[in-house]
Short mmCIF file of C-alpha atoms in Angstrom, two decimals:
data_model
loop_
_atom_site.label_atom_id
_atom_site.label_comp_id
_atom_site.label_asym_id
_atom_site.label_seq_id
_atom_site.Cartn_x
_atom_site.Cartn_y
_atom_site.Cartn_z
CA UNK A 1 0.00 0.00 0.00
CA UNK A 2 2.43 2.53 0.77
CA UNK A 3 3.70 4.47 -2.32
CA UNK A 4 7.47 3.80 -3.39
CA UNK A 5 10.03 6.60 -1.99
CA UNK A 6 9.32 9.44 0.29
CA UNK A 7 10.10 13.37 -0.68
CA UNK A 8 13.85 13.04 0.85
CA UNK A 9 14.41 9.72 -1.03
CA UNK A 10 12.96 11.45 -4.53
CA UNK A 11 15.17 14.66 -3.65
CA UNK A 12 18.00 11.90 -3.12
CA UNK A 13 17.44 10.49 -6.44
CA UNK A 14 17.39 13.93 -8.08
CA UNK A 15 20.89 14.56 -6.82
CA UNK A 16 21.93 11.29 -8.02
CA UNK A 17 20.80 11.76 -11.36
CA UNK A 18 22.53 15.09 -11.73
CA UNK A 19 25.82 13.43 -9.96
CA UNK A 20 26.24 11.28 -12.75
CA UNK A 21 25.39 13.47 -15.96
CA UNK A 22 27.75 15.77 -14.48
CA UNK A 23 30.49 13.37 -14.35
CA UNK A 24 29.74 12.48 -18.27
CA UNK A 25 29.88 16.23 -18.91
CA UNK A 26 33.34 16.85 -16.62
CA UNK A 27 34.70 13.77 -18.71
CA UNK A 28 34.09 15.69 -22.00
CA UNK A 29 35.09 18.99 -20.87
CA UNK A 30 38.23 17.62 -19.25
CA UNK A 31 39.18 16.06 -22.84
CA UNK A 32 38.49 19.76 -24.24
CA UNK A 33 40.44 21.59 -21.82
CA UNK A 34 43.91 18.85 -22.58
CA UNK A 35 43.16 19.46 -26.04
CA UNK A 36 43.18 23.29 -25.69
CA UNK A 37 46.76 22.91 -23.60
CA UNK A 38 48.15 21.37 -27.00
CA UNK A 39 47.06 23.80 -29.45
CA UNK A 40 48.32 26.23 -26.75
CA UNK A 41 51.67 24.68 -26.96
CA UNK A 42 51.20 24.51 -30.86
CA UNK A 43 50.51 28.10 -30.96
CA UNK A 44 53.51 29.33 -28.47
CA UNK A 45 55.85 27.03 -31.17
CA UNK A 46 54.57 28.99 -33.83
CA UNK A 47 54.99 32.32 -32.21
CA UNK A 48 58.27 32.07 -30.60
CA UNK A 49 61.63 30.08 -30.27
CA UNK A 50 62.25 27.17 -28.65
CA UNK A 51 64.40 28.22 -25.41
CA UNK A 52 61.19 31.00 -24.50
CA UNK A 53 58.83 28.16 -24.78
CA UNK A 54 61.24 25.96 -22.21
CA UNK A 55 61.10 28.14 -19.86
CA UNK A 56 58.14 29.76 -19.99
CA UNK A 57 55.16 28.11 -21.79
CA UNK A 58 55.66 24.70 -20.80
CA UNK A 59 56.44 25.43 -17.45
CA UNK A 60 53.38 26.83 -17.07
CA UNK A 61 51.37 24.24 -19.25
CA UNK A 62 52.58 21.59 -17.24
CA UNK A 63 51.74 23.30 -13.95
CA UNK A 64 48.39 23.77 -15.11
CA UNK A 65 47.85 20.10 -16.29
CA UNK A 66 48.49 19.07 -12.93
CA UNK A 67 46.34 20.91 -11.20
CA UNK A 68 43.58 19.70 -13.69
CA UNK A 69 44.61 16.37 -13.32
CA UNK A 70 44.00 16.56 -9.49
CA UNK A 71 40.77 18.22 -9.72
CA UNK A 72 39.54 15.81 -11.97
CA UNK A 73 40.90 12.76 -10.23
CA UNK A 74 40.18 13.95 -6.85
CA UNK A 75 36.48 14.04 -7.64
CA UNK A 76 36.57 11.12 -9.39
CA UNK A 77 37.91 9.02 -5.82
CA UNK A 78 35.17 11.29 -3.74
CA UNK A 79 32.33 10.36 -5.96
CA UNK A 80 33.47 6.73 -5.76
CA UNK A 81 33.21 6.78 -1.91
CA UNK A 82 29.91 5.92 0.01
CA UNK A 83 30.57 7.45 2.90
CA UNK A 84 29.29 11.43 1.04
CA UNK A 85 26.23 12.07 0.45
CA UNK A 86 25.33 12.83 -3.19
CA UNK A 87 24.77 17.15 -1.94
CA UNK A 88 28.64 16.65 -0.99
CA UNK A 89 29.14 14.93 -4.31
CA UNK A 90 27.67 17.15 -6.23
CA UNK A 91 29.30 20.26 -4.59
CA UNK A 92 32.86 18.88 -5.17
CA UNK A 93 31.69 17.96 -8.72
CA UNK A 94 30.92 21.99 -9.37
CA UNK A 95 34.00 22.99 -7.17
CA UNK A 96 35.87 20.74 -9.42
CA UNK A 97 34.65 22.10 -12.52
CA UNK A 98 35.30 25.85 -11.32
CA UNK A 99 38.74 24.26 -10.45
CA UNK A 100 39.37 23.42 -14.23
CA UNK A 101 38.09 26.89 -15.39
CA UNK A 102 40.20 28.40 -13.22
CA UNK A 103 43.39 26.42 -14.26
CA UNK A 104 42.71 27.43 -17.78
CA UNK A 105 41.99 31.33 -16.72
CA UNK A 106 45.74 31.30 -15.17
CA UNK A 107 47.18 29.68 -18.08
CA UNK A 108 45.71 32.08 -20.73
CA UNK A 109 45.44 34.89 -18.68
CA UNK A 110 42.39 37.18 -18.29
CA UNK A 111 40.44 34.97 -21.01
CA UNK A 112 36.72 36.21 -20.85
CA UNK A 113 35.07 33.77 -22.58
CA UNK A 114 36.35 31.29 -19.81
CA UNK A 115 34.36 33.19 -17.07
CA UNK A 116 31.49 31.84 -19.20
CA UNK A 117 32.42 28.22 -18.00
CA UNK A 118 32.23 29.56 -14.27
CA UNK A 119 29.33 31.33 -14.93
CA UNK A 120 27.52 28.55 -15.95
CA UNK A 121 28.81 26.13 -13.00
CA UNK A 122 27.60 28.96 -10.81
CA UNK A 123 24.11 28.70 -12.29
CA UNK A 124 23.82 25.24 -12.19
CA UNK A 125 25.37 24.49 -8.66
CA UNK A 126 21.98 26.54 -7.50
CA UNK A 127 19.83 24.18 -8.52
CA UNK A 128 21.60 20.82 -6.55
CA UNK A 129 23.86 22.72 -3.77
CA UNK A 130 23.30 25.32 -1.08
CA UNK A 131 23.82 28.67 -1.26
CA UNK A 132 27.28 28.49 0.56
CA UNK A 133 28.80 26.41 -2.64
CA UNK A 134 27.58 29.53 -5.18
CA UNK A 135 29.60 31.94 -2.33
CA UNK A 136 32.70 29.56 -2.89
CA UNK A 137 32.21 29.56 -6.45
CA UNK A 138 32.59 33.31 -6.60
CA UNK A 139 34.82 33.92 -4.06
CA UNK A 140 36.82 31.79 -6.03
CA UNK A 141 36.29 33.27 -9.41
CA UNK A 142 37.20 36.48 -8.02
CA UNK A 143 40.36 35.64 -6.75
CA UNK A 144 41.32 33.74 -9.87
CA UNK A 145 39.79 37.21 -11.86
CA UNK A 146 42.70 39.36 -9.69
CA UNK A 147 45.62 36.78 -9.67
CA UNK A 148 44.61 36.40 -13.87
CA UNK A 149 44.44 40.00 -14.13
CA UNK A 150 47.70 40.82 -12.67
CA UNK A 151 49.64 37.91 -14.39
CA UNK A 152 48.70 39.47 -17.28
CA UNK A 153 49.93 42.97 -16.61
CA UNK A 154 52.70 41.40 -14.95
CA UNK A 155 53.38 39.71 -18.59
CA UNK A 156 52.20 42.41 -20.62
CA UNK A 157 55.27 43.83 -23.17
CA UNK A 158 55.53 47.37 -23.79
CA UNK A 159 54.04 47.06 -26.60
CA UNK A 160 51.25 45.71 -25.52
CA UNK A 161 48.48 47.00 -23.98
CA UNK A 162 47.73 46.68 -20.06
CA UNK A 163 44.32 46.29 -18.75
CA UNK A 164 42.51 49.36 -17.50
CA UNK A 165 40.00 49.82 -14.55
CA UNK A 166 36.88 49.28 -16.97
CA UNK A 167 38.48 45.65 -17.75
CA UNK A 168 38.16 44.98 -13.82
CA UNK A 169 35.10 46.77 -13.54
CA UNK A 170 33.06 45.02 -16.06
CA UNK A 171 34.57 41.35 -15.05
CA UNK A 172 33.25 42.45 -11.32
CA UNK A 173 29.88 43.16 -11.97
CA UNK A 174 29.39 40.07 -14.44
CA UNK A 175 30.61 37.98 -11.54
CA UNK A 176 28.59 39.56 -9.26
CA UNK A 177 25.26 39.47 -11.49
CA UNK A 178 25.23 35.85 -12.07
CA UNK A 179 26.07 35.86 -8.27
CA UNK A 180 22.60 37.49 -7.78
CA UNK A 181 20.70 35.49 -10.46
CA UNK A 182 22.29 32.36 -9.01
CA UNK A 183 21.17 33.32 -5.68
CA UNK A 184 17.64 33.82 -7.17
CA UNK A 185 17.49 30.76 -8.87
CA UNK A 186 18.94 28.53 -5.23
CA UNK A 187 15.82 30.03 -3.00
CA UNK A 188 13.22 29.56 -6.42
CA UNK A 189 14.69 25.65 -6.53
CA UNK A 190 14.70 25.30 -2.31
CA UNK A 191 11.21 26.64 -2.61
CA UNK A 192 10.38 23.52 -5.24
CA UNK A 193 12.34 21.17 -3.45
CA UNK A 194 10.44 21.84 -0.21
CA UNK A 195 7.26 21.63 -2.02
CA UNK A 196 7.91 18.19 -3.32
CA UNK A 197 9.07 16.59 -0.04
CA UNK A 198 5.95 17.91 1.49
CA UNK A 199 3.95 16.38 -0.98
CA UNK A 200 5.42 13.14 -0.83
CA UNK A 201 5.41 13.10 2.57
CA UNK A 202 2.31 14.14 3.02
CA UNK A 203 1.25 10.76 0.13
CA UNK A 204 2.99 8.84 2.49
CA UNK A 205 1.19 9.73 5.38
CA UNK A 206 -2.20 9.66 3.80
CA UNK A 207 -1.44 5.91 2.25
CA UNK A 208 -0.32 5.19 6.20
CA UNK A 209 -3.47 5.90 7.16
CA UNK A 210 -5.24 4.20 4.77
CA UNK A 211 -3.94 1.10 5.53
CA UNK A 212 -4.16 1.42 9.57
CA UNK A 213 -6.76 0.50 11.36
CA UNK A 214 -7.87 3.38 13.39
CA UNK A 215 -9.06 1.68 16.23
CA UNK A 216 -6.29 -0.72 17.24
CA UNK A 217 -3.33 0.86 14.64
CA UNK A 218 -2.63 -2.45 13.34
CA UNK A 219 -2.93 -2.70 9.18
CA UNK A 220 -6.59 -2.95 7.31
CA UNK A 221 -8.08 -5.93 5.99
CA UNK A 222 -6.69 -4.87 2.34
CA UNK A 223 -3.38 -3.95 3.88
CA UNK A 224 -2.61 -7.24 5.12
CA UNK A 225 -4.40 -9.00 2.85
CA UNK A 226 -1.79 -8.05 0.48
CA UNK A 227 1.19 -8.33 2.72
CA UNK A 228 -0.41 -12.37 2.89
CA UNK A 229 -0.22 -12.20 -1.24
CA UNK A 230 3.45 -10.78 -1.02
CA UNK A 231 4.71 -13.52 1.54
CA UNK A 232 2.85 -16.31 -0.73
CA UNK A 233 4.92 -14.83 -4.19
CA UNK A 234 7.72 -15.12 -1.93
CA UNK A 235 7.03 -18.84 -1.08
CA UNK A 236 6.03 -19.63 -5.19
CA UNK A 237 9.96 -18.28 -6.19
CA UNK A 238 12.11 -18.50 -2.84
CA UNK A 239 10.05 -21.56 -0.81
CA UNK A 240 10.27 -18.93 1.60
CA UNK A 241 7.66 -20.52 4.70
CA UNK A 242 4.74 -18.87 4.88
CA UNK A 243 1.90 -19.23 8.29
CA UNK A 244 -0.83 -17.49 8.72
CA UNK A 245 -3.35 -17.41 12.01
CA UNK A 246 -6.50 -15.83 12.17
CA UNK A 247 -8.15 -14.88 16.17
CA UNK A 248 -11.60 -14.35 17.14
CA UNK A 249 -12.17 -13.00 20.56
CA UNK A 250 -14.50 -15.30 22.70
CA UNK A 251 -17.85 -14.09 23.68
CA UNK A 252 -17.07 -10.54 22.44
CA UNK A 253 -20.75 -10.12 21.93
CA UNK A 254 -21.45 -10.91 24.91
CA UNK A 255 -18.64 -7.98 26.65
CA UNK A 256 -20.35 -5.40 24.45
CA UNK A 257 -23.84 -6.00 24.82
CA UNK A 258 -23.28 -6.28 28.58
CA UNK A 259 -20.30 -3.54 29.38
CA UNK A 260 -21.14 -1.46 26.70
CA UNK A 261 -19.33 -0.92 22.69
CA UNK A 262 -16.52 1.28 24.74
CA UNK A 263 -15.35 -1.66 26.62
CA UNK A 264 -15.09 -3.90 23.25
CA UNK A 265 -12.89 -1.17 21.94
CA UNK A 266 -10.83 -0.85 25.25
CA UNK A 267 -10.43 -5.44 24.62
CA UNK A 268 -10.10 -4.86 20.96
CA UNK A 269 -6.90 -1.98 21.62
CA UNK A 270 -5.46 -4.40 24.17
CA UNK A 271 -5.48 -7.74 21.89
CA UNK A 272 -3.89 -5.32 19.54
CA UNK A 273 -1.14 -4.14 21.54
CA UNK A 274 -0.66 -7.73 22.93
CA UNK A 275 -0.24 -8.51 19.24
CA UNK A 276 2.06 -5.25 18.40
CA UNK A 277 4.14 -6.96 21.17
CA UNK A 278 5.66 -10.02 18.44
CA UNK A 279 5.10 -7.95 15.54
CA UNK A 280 8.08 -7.04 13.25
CA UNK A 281 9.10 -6.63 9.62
CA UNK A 282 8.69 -10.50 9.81
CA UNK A 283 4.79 -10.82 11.58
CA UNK A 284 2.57 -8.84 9.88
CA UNK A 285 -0.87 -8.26 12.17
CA UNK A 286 -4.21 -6.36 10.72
CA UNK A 287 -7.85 -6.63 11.68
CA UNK A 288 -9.92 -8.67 9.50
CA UNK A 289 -13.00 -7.31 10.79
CA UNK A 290 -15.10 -6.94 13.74
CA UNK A 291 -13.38 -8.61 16.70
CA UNK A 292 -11.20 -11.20 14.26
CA UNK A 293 -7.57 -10.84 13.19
CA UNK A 294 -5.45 -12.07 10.92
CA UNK A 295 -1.37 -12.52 11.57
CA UNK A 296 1.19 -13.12 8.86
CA UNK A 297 4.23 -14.94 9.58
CA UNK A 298 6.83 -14.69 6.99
CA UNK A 299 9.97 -17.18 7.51
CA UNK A 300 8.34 -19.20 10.33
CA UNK A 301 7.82 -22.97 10.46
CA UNK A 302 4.51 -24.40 11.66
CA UNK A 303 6.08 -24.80 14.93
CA UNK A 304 7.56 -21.56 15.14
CA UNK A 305 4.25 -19.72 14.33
CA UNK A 306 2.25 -22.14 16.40
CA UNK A 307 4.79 -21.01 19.60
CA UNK A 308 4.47 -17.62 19.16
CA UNK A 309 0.29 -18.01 18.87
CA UNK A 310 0.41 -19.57 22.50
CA UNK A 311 2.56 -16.87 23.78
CA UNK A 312 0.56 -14.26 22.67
CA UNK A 313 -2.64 -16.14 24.14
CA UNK A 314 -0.84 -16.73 27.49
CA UNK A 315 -0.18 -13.07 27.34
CA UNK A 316 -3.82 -12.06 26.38
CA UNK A 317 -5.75 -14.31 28.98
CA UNK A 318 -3.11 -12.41 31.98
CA UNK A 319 -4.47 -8.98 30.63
CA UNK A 320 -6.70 -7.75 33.65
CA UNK A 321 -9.77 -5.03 33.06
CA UNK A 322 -11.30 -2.79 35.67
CA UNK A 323 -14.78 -3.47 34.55
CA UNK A 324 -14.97 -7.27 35.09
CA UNK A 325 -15.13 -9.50 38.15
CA UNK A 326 -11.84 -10.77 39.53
CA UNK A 327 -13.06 -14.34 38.67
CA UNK A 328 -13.47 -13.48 34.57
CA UNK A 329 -10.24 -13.51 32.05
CA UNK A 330 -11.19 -12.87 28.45
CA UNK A 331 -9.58 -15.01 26.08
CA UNK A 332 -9.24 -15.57 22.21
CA UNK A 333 -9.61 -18.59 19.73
CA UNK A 334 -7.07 -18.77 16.77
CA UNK A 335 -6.41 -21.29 14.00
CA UNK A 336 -3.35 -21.40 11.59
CA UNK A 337 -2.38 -23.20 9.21
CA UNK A 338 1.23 -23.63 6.84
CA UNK A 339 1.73 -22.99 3.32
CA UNK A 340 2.64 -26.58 1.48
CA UNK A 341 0.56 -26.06 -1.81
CA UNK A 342 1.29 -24.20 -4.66
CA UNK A 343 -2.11 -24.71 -6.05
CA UNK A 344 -4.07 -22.44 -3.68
CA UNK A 345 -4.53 -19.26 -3.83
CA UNK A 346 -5.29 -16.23 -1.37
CA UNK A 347 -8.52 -16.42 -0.50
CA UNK A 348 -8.16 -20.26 -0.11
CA UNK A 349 -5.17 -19.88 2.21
CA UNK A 350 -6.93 -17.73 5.08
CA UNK A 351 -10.08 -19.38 4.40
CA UNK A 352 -7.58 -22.94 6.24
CA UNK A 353 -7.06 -20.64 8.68
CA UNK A 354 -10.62 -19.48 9.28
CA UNK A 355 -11.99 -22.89 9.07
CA UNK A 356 -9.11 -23.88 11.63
CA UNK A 357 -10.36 -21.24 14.09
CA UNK A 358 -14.02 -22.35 13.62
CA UNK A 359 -12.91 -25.75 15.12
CA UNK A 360 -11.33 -23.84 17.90
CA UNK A 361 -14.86 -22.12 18.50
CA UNK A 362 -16.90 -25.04 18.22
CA UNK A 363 -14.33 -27.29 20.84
CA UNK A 364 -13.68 -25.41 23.73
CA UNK A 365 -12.58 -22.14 22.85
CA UNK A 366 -9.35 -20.32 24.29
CA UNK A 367 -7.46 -22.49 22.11
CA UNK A 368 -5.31 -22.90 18.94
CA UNK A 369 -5.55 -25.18 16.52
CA UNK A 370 -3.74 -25.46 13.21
CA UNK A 371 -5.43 -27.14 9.99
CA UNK A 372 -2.69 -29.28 8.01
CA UNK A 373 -2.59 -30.11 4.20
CA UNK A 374 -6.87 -28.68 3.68
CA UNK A 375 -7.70 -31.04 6.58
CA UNK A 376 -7.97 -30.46 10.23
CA UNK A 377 -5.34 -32.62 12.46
CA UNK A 378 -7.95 -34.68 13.94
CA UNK A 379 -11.01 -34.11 12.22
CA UNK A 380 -12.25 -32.27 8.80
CA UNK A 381 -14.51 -29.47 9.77
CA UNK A 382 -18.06 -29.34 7.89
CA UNK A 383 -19.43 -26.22 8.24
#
């Protein structure tokens, strides 16, 4: 019943997804950005003489390689680990990327259309980061914007032409405008985000409820009815042993009709808690209806099941209720039954356990008795 993935596990996912398209994208533009470090070097052979190029160009080319190299391996080993979560993932991923820009702005010097790279990692780290990873991103492009800016006046030949205060001026406020639109787009997405969690957590609440009983919190008749169908695919493909019980409380007519409907509840809440006592992600409990339940056991032998029945009715016949004489316990019938045949179906499954309990009712009561291979142990029931 309840609906696959909650709003943190689809806002999980969404990381995920962008995790890995950005590592397909880094791949590419980390093949772009070796390939641009050659036809650098190509270019610096054509323009000048071998000895400048030795102790210049190269130098720096292979000082920026390696500091590409590291970015782009050192995400590589944190994505790999599964200790991060995929927000830390995907903030080294864009940190990475602005690494690479950066690398390339310090080799070329004061190359505008590389602050369109950073730009762009800016914009997109505001839809999967927080708004501390955009501050690092800029912070970041504006230091490489100075130390860029000053390597190139530091390199500039008199003949050539140094940059002015407009040239800083204009790189500042582009910077600082994607900062802003950035910033704009990071509350816009945390706005969305928020939205969808609530709504699936909200779903997920709602489908809780509508397979809880409201009365004694255990699941629905539907609910467990198909946690019953689940265990029985189980058995078809794994042999995976399968039990299920179904309990009737004895002479509950009689309690309401003489103590009044809000004393049933108050014996209906405490079988259920009795119950809620052996329950796990192993025994399944919901009410069937009226005063009967039905119990799944998924994993448990006939004996196992049948050991864990007494102990909850040794438990439930101790229970002790202010409104009854000292002298009168209130006790429950149950019948089980084992899942050997591959030939029955659902319905015909709890129906061995119903007609199991029905021979409980009709011998005694405040018993258990478990129906084997469509027959009863000691006698088959006609009803």
């Amino acid at each position: 019943m309840e609906k696959k993935g909650t709003g943190a596990e689809h806002v999980s996912y969404r990381h995920n997804v962008f995790r890995n398209k950005m590592l397909g994208f880094e791949k590419i533009l980390f093949i772009i950005m070796v390939s641009v470090n050659i036809l650098y070097i190509i270019v610096s052979f054509a323009d000048k003489n071998l000895p400048a190029i030795m102790t210049e160009d190269i130098i720096r080319l292979i000082s920026v390689t390696v500091v590409q190299i590291i970015s782009y391996c050192s995400f590589r080993m944190i994505n790999s680990r599964d200790n991060f979560s995929n927000e830390t993932k995907n903030r080294m991923c864009c940190i990475s990327l602005v690494g690479l820009f950066a690398a390339e702005e310090l080799l070329f010097y004061f190359c505008e259309p590389l602050w369109v790279g950073t730009a762009v990692v800016m914009v997109i780290s505001s839809f999967f980061n927080d708004r501390k990873t955009i501050f690092v991103i800029y912070a970041t492009s504006i230091v490489v914007w100075i130390a860029s800016a000053f390597m190139y006046n530091y390199g500039v030949t008199s003949a050539g032409k140094a940059l002015d205060v407009r040239d800083f001026v204009a790189t500042f406020l582009l910077i600082s405008c994607v900062l802003a639109i950035s910033v704009i787009l990071y509350n816009f997405n945390k706005l969305q985000v928020e939205d969808v969690v609530e709504y699936y957590d909200g779903e997920k609440k709602l489908q809780e409820k509508l397979s809880t009983d409201y009365l004694t919190q255990l699941h629905t008749r539907f609910s467990i009815y198909e946690n019953i169908k689940q265990a029985m695919h189980d058995y078809y493909f794994s042999g995976k042993d399968v039990c299920v019980a179904m309990l009737d409380i004895d002479f509950f007519k009689k309690v309401n009709d003489t103590y009044g409907h809000d004393k049933g509840d108050m014996v209906l809440r405490t079988l259920s808690r009795v119950i809620s006592q052996y329950t796990d992600d192993t025994i399944h409990a919901g009410r069937y209806g009226g005063e009967e339940f039905l119990i799944l056991f998924s994993g448990y032998t006939r004996k196992q099941a049948g050991k864990i029945l007494e102990g909850m009715l040794t438990n439930f016949r101790n229970q002790e209720y202010d409104f009854l004489p000292e002298d009168v316990i209130i006790t429950f019938s149950a019948g089980f039954t084992y899942l050997d045949n591959k030939n029955i179906d659902v319905e015909g499954f709890i129906k061995c356990a119903d007609e199991a309990l029905y021979y409980s009712k009709e011998h005694g009561r405040n018993q258990i008795t478990y129906y084997n291979d469509l027959r009863l142990r000691d006698m088959q029931v006609n009803r």
